[in-house]
Tab-separated table of C-alpha atoms and ligand atoms in Angstrom:
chain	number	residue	atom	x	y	z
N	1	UNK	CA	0.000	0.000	0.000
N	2	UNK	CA	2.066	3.226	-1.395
N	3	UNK	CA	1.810	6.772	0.297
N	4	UNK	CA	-0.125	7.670	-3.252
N	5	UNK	CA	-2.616	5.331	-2.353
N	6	UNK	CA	-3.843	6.893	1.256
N	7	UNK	CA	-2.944	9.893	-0.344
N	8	UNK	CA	-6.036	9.233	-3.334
N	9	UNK	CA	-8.402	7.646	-0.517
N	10	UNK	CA	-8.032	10.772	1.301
N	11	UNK	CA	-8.348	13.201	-1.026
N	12	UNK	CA	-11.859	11.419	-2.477
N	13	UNK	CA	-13.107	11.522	0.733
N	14	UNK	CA	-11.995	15.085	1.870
N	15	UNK	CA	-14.029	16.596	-0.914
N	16	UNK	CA	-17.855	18.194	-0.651
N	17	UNK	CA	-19.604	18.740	-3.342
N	18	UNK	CA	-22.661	19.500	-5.031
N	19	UNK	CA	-25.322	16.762	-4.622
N	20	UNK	CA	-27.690	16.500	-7.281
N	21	UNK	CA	-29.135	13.349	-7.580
N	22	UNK	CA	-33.054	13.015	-6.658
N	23	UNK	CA	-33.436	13.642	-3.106
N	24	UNK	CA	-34.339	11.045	-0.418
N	25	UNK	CA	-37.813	13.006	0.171
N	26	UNK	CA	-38.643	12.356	-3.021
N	27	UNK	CA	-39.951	8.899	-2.049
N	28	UNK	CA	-43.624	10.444	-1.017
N	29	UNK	CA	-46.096	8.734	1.269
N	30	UNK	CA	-48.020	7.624	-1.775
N	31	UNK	CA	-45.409	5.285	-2.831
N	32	UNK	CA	-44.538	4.341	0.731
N	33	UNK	CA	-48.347	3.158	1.550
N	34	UNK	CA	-48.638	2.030	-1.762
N	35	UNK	CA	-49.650	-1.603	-0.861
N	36	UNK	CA	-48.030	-1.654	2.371
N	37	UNK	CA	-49.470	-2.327	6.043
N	38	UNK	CA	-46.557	-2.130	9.041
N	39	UNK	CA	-46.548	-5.161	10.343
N	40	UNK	CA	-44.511	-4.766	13.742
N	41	UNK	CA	-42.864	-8.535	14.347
N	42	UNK	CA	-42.656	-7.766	18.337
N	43	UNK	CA	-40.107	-10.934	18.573
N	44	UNK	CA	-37.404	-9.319	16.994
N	45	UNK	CA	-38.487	-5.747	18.370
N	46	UNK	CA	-38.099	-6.776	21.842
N	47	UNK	CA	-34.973	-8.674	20.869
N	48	UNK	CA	-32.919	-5.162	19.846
N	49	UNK	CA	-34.337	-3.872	22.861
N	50	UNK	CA	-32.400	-6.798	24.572
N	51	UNK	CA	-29.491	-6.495	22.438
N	52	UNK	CA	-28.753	-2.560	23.160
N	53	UNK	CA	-29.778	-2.197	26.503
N	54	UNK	CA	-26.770	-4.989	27.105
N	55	UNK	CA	-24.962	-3.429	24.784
N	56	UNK	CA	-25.093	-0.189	27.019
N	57	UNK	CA	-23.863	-2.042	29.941
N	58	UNK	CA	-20.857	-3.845	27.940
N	59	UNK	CA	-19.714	-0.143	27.783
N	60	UNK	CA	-20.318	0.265	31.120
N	61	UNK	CA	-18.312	-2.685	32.498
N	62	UNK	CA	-15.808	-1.744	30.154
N	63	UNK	CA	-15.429	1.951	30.970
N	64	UNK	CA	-15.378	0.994	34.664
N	65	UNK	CA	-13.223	-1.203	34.638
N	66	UNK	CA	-15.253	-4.027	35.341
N	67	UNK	CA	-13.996	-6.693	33.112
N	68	UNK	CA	-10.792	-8.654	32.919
N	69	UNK	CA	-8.149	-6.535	29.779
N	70	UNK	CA	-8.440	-9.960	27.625
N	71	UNK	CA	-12.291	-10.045	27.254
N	72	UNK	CA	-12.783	-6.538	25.159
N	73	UNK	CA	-9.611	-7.760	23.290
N	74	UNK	CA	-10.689	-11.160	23.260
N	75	UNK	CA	-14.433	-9.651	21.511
N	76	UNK	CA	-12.780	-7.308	19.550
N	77	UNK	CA	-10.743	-10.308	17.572
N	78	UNK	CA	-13.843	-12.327	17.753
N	79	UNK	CA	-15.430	-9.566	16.086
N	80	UNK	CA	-13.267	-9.376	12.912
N	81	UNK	CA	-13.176	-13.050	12.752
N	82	UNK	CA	-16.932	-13.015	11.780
N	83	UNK	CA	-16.490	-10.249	10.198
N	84	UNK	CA	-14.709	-11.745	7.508
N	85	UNK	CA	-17.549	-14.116	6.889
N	86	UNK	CA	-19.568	-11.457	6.114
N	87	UNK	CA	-17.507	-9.226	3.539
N	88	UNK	CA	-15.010	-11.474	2.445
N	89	UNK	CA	-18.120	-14.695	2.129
N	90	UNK	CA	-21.086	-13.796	2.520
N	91	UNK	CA	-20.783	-10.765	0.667
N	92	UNK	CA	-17.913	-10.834	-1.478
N	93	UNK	CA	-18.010	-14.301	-2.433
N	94	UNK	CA	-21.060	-16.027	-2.273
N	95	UNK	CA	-23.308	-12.586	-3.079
N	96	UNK	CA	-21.154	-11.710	-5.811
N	97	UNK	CA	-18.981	-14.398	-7.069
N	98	UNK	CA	-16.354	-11.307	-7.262
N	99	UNK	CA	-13.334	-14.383	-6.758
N	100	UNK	CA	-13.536	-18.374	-6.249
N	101	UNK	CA	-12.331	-20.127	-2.966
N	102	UNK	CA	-11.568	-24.089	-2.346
N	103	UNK	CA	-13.538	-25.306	0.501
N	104	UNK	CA	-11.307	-24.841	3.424
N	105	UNK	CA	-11.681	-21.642	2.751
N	106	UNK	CA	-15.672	-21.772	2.336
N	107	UNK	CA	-15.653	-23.753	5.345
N	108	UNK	CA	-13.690	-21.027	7.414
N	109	UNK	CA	-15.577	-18.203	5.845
N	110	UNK	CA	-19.126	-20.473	6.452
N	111	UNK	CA	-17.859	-21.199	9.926
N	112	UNK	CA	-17.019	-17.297	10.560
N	113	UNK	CA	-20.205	-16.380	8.832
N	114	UNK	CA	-22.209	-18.193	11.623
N	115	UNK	CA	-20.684	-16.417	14.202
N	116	UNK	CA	-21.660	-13.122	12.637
N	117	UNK	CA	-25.447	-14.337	13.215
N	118	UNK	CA	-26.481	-12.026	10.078
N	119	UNK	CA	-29.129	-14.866	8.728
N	120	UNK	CA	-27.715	-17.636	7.102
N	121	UNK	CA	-25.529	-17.288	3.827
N	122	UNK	CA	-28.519	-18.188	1.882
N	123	UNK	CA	-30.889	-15.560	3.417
N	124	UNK	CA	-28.235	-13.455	3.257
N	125	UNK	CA	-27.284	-13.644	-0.110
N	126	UNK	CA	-30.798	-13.699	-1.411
N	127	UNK	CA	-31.490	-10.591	0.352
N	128	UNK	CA	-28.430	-8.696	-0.790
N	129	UNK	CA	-28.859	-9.762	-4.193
N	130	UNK	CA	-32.469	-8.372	-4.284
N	131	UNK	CA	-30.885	-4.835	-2.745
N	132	UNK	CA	-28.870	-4.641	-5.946
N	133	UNK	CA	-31.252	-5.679	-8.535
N	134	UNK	CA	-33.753	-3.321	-7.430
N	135	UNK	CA	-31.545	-0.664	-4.929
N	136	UNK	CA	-33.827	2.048	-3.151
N	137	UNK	CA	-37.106	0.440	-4.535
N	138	UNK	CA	-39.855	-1.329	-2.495
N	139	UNK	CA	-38.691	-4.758	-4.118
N	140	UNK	CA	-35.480	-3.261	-2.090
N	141	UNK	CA	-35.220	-5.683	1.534
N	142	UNK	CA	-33.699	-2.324	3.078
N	143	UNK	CA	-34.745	0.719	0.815
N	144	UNK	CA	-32.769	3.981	1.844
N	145	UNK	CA	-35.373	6.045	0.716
N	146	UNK	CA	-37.913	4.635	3.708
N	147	UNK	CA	-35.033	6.538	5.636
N	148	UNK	CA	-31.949	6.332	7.914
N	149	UNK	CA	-33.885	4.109	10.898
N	150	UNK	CA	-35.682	1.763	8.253
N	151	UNK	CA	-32.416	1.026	6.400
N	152	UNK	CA	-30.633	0.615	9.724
N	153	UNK	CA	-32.607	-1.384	11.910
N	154	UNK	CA	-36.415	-0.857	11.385
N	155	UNK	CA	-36.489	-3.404	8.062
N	156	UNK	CA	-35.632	-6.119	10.630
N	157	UNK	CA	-38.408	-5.367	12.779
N	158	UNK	CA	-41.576	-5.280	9.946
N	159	UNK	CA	-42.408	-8.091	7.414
N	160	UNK	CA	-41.244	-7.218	4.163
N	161	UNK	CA	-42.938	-5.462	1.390
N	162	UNK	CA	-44.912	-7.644	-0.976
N	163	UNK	CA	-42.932	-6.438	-3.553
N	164	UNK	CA	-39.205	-8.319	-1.977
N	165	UNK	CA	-41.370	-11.269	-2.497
N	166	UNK	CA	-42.350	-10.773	-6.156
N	167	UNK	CA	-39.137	-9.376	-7.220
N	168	UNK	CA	-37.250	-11.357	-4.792
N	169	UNK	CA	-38.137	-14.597	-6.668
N	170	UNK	CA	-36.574	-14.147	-10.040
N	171	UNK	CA	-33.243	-13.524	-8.238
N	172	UNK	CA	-30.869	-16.895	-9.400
N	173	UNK	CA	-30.000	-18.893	-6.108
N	174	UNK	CA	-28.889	-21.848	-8.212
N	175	UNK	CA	-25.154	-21.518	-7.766
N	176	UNK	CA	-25.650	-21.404	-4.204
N	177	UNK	CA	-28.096	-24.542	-4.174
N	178	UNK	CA	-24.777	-26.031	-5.544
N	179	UNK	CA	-22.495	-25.305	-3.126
N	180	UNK	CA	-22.903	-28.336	-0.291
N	181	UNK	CA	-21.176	-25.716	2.459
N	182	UNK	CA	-24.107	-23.063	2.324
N	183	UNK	CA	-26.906	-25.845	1.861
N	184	UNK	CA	-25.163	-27.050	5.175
N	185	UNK	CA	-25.088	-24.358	6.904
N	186	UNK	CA	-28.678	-23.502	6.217
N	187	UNK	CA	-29.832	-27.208	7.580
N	188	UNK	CA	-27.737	-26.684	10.809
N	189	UNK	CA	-27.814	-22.857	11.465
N	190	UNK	CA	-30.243	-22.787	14.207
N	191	UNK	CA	-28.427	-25.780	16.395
N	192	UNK	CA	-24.942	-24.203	15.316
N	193	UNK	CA	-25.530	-20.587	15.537
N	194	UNK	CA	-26.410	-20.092	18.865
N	195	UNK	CA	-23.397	-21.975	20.035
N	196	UNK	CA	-20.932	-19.841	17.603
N	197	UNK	CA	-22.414	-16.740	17.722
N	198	UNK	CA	-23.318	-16.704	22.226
N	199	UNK	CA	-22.356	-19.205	23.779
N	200	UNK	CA	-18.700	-20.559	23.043
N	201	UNK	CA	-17.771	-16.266	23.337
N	202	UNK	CA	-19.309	-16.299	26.813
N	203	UNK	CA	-17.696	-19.383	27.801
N	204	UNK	CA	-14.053	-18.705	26.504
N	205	UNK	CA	-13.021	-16.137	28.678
N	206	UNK	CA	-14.620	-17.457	31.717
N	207	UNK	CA	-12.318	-20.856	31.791
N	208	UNK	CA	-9.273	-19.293	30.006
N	209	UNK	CA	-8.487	-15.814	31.811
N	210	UNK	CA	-11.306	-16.663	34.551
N	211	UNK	CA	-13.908	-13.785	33.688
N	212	UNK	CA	-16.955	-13.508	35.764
N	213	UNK	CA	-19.835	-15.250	33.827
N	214	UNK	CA	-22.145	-12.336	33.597
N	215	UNK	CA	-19.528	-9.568	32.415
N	216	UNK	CA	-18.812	-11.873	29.703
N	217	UNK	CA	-21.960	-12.703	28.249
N	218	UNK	CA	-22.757	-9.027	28.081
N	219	UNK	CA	-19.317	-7.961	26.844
N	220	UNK	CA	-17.876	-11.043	24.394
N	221	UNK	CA	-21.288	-11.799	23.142
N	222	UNK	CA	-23.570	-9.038	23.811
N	223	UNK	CA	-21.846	-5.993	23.328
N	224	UNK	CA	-19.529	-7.787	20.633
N	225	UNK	CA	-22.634	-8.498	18.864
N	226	UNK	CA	-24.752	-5.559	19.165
N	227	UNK	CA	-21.412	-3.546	17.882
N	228	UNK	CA	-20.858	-5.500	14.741
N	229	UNK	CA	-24.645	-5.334	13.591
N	230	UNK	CA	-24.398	-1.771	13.803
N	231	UNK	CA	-21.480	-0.948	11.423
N	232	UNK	CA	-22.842	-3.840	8.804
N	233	UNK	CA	-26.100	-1.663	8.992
N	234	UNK	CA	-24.340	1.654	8.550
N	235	UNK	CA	-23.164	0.429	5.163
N	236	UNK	CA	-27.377	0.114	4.282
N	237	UNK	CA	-28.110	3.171	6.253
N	238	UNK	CA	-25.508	6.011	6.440
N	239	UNK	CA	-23.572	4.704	3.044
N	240	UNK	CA	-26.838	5.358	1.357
N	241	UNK	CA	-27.005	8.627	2.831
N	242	UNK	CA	-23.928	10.323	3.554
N	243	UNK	CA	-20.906	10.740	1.642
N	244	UNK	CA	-19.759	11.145	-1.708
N	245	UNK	CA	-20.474	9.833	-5.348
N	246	UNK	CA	-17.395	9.401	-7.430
N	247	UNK	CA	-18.036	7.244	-9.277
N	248	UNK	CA	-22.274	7.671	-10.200
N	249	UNK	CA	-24.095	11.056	-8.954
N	250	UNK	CA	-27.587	9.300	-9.920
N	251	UNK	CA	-27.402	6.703	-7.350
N	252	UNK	CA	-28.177	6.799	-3.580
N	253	UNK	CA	-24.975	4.872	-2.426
N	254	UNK	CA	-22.153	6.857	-1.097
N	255	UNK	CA	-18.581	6.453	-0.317
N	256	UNK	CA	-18.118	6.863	3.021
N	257	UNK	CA	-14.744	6.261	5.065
N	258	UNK	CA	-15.847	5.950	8.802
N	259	UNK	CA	-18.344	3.019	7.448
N	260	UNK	CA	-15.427	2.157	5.067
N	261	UNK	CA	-13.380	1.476	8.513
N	262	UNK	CA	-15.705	0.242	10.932
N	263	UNK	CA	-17.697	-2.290	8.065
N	264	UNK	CA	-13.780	-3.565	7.569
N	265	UNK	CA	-13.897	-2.270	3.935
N	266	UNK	CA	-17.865	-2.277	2.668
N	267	UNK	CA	-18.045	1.662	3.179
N	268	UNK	CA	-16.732	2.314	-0.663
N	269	UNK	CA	-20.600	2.005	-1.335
N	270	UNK	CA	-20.826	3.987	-4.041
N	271	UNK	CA	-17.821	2.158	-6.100
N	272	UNK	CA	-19.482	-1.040	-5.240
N	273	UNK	CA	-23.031	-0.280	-6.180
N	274	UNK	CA	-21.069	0.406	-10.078
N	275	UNK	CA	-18.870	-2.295	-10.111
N	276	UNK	CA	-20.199	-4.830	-7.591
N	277	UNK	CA	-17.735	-7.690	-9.132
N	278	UNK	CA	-14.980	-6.115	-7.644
N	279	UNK	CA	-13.266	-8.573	-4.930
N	280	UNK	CA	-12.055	-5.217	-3.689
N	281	UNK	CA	-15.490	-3.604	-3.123
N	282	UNK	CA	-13.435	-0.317	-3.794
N	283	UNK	CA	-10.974	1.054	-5.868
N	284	UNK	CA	-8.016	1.270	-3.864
N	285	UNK	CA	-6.387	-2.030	-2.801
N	286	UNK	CA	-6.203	0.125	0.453
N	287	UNK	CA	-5.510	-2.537	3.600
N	288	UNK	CA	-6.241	-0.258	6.412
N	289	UNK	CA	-9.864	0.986	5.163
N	290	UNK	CA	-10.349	-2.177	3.878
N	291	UNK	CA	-9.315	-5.353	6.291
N	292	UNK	CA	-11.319	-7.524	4.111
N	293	UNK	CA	-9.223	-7.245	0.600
N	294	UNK	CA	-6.239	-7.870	2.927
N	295	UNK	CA	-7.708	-11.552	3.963
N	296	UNK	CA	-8.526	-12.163	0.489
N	297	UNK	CA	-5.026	-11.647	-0.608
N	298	UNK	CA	-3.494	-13.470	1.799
N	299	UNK	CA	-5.728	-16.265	0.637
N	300	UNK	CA	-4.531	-15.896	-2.814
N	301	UNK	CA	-1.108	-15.953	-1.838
N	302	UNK	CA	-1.532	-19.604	-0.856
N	303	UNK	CA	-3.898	-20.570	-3.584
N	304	UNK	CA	-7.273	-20.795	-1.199
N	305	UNK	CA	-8.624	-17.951	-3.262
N	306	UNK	CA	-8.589	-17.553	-7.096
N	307	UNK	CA	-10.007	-15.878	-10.065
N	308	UNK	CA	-9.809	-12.240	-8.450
N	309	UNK	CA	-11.919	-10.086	-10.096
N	310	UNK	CA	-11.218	-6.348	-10.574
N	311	UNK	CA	-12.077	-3.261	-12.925
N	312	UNK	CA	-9.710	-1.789	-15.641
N	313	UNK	CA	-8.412	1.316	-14.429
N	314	UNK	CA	-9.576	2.851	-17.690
N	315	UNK	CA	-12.534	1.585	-17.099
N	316	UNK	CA	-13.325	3.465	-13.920
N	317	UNK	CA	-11.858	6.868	-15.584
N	318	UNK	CA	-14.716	7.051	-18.123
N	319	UNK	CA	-16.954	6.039	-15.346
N	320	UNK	CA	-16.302	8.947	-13.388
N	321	UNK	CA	-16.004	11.203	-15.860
N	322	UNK	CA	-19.307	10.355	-17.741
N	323	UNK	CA	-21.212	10.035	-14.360
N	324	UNK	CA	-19.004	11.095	-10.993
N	325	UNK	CA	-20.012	13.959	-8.837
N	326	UNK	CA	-16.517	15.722	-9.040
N	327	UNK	CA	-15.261	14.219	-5.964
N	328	UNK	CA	-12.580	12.076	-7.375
N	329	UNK	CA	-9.177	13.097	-7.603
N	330	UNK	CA	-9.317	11.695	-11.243
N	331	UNK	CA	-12.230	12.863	-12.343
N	332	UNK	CA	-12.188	15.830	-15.370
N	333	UNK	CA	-14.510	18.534	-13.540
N	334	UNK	CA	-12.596	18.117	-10.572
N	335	UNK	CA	-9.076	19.155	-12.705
N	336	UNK	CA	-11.404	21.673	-14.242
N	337	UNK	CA	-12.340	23.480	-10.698
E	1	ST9	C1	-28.849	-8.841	9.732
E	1	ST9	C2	-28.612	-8.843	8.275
E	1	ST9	O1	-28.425	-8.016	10.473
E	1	ST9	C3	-27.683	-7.713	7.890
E	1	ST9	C4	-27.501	-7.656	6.418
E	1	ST9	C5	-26.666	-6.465	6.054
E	1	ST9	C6	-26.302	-6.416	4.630
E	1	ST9	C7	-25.240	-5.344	4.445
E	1	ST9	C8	-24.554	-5.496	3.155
E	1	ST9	C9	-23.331	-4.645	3.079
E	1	ST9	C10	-22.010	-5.380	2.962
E	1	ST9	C11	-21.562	-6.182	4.138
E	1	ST9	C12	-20.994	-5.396	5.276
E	1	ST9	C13	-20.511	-6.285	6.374
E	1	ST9	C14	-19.792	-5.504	7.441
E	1	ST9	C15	-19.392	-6.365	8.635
E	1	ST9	C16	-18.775	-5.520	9.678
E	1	ST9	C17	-18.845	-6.176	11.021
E	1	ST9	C18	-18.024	-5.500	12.121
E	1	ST9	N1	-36.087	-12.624	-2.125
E	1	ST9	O2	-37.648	-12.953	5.612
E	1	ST9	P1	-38.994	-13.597	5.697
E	1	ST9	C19	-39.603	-14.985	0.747
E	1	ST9	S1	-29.763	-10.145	10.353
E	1	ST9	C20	-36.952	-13.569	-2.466
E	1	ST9	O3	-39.270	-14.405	6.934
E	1	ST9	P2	-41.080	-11.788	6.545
E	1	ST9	C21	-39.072	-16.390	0.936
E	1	ST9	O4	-39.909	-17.309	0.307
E	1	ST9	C22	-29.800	-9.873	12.077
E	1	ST9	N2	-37.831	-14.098	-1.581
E	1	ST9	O5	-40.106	-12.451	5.498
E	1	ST9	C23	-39.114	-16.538	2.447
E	1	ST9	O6	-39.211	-17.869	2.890
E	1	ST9	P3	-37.888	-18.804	2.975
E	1	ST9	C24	-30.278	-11.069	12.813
E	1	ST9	C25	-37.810	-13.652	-0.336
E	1	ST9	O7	-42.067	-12.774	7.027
E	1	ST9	C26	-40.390	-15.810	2.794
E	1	ST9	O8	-40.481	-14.738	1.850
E	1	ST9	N3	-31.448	-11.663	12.253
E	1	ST9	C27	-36.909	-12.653	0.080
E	1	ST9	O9	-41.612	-10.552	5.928
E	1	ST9	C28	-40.416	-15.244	4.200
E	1	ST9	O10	-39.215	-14.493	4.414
E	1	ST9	C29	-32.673	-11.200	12.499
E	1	ST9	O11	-32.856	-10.241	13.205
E	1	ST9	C30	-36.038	-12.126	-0.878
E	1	ST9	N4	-35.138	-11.171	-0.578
E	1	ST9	O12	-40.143	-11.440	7.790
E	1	ST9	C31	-33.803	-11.954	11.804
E	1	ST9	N5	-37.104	-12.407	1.375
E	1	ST9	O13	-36.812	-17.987	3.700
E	1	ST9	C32	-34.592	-10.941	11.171
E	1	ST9	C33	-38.081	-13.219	1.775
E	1	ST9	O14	-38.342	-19.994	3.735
E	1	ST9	N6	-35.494	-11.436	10.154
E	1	ST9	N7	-38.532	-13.983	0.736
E	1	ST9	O15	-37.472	-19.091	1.571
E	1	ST9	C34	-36.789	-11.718	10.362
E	1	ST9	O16	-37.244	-11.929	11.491
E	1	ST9	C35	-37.670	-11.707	9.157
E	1	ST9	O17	-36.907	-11.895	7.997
E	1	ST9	C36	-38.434	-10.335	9.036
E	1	ST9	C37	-39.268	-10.339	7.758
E	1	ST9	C38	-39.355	-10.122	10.223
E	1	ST9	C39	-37.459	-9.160	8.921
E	2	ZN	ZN1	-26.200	-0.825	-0.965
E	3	ZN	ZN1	-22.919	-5.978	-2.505
């Protein structure tokens, strides 16, 4: 990673400029109720309740002092270990095929996945698919223009809109039918997801650095979930909101570096929304906004991942210049200003 590099990252990101795509607003209450009764599933309402109340009190054993130094370490690692099943394998391989993997490395990213507790690849997959095929539409699982809170959170708390369903079903799930590691997953993920995702990150620190049971159950699995639900939803929520647009002015997906960093590389929104093949799910091959391209290079290096896809730099130039905001370093009205 050269100075240049940060250098370019920085400078797209330091930039505010005009925005003149169609405003959120724009999505008007006739469209919204169009079809559409809330239906509030309390379950999982109640549940976030759950979640972020303990995840207030992680904080506050933490911040007092009340917890053993290995346990917030110990959840922050766990915490990028599932992390990678989402970006690098959920996301980056099984959503969009953007490289292939032999299946040690499907069954570390499934495994990792499962800790994550994001729905099962499947569910995942199907669901992120649908957001790209039909981005900031009803058809759309979590549709930016219903707002910050809906994209966030709230689309996990109502059933879906009729139209996910429609839309939803002439999305192509065959490849993943194929693969025997999802299909297993998917038959075993409510036995083996509670033990992944809760239980063996309570138990861990309790037997190896002798942690008091409670404090870790709300800070290695409470807190450490809570936390890394909330920067994957940022990358639906505020990197559809805030930000800038390189790379296409007309769409709702930013680039945003705070979610770039705390979503361990999805924040380059906008860039992936264009070119969603990318393995890089950015431009810049840039390891410390982007934690996930590191792990798939490392992979490569040994063989375990193959067929990386990427975009032409030429490629990207006419892209910005036919449709970017200005905020790229590259782009022609940004040399121009
Ligand atoms: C979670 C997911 O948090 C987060 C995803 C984020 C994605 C971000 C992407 C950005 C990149 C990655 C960044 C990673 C960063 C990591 C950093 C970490 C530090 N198409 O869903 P149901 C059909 S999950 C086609 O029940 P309801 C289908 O037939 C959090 N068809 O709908 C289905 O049946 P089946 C934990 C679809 O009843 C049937 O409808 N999990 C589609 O309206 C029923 O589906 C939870 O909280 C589709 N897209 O319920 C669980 N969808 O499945 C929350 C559905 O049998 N979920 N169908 O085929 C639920 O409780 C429910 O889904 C619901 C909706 C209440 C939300
Ligand atoms: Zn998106
Ligand atoms: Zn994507």
């Amino acid at each position: 990673m050269s100075g240049s590099t940060l250098l370019l990252a920085d400078t797209m990101m330091s930039k505010t400029v005009e925005d003149d795509r169609p405003r959120l607003s724009s999505y008007s209450n006739d469209t919204k109720r169009r079809d559409y009764e809330w239906q509030i599933v309390w379950r999982n309402v109640f549940a976030f309740i759950y979640l972020h109340a303990g995840c207030l009190y992680g904080f506050y054993l933490i911040f007092t002092g009340n917890v053993r130094i290995w346990t917030p370490i110990f959840a922050l690692v766990f915490t990028i270990l599932s992390a990678m099943g989402v970006t690098a394998g959920a996301h980056r391989l099984w959503a969009h095929r953007a490289y292939k993997a032999r299946w040690p490395l499907r069954l570390i990213l499934a495994l990792a996945q499962t800790m994550a507790f994001q729905n099962h690849i499947y569910e995942w997959v199907r669901d992120h698919r649908v957001h790209h095929k039909f981005t900031e539409t009803d058809a759309d699982p979590h549709n930016a223009k219903r707002g910050f809170f809906f994209s966030h959170i709230g689309w996990l708390m109502v059933r879906k809109h009729k139209d996910v369903f429609e839309k939803g079903a002439s999305i192509d799930m065959s490849d993943l039918e194929k693969d025997p590691i999802v299909m297993l997953q998917k038959k075993t993920y409510l036995v083996v997801m509670p033990i992944l995702c809760f239980i063996i990150p309570a138990c861990l620190p309790v037997y190896l650095w002798g942690e008091d049971p409670w404090t870790s159950w709300y800070v290695a699995s409470i807190w450490r979930y809570t936390m890394s639900l909330n920067f994957t939803w940022l990358v639906n929520s505020a990197a559809h909101i805030y930000g800038n647009r390189p790379y296409d002015k007309y769409i709702g997906a930013t680039d945003n570096k705070t979610v770039g960093i705390l979503a361990m590389g999805e924040g380059w929104h906008n860039y992936h929304h264009v070119f969603p093949w990318d393995y890089k799910a950015a431009e810049l091959g840039n390891y410390s906004t982007n934690l996930s391209t590191a792990v798939i290079d490392i992979a490569a290096k040994y063989g375990w991942a193959y067929d990386l896809k990427t975009v032409s730099e030429d490629m990207i130039r006419r892209r910005v210049n036919r449709t970017g905001d200005g905020s790229h370093p590259t782009s022609q009205q940004a040399s121009h200003s």
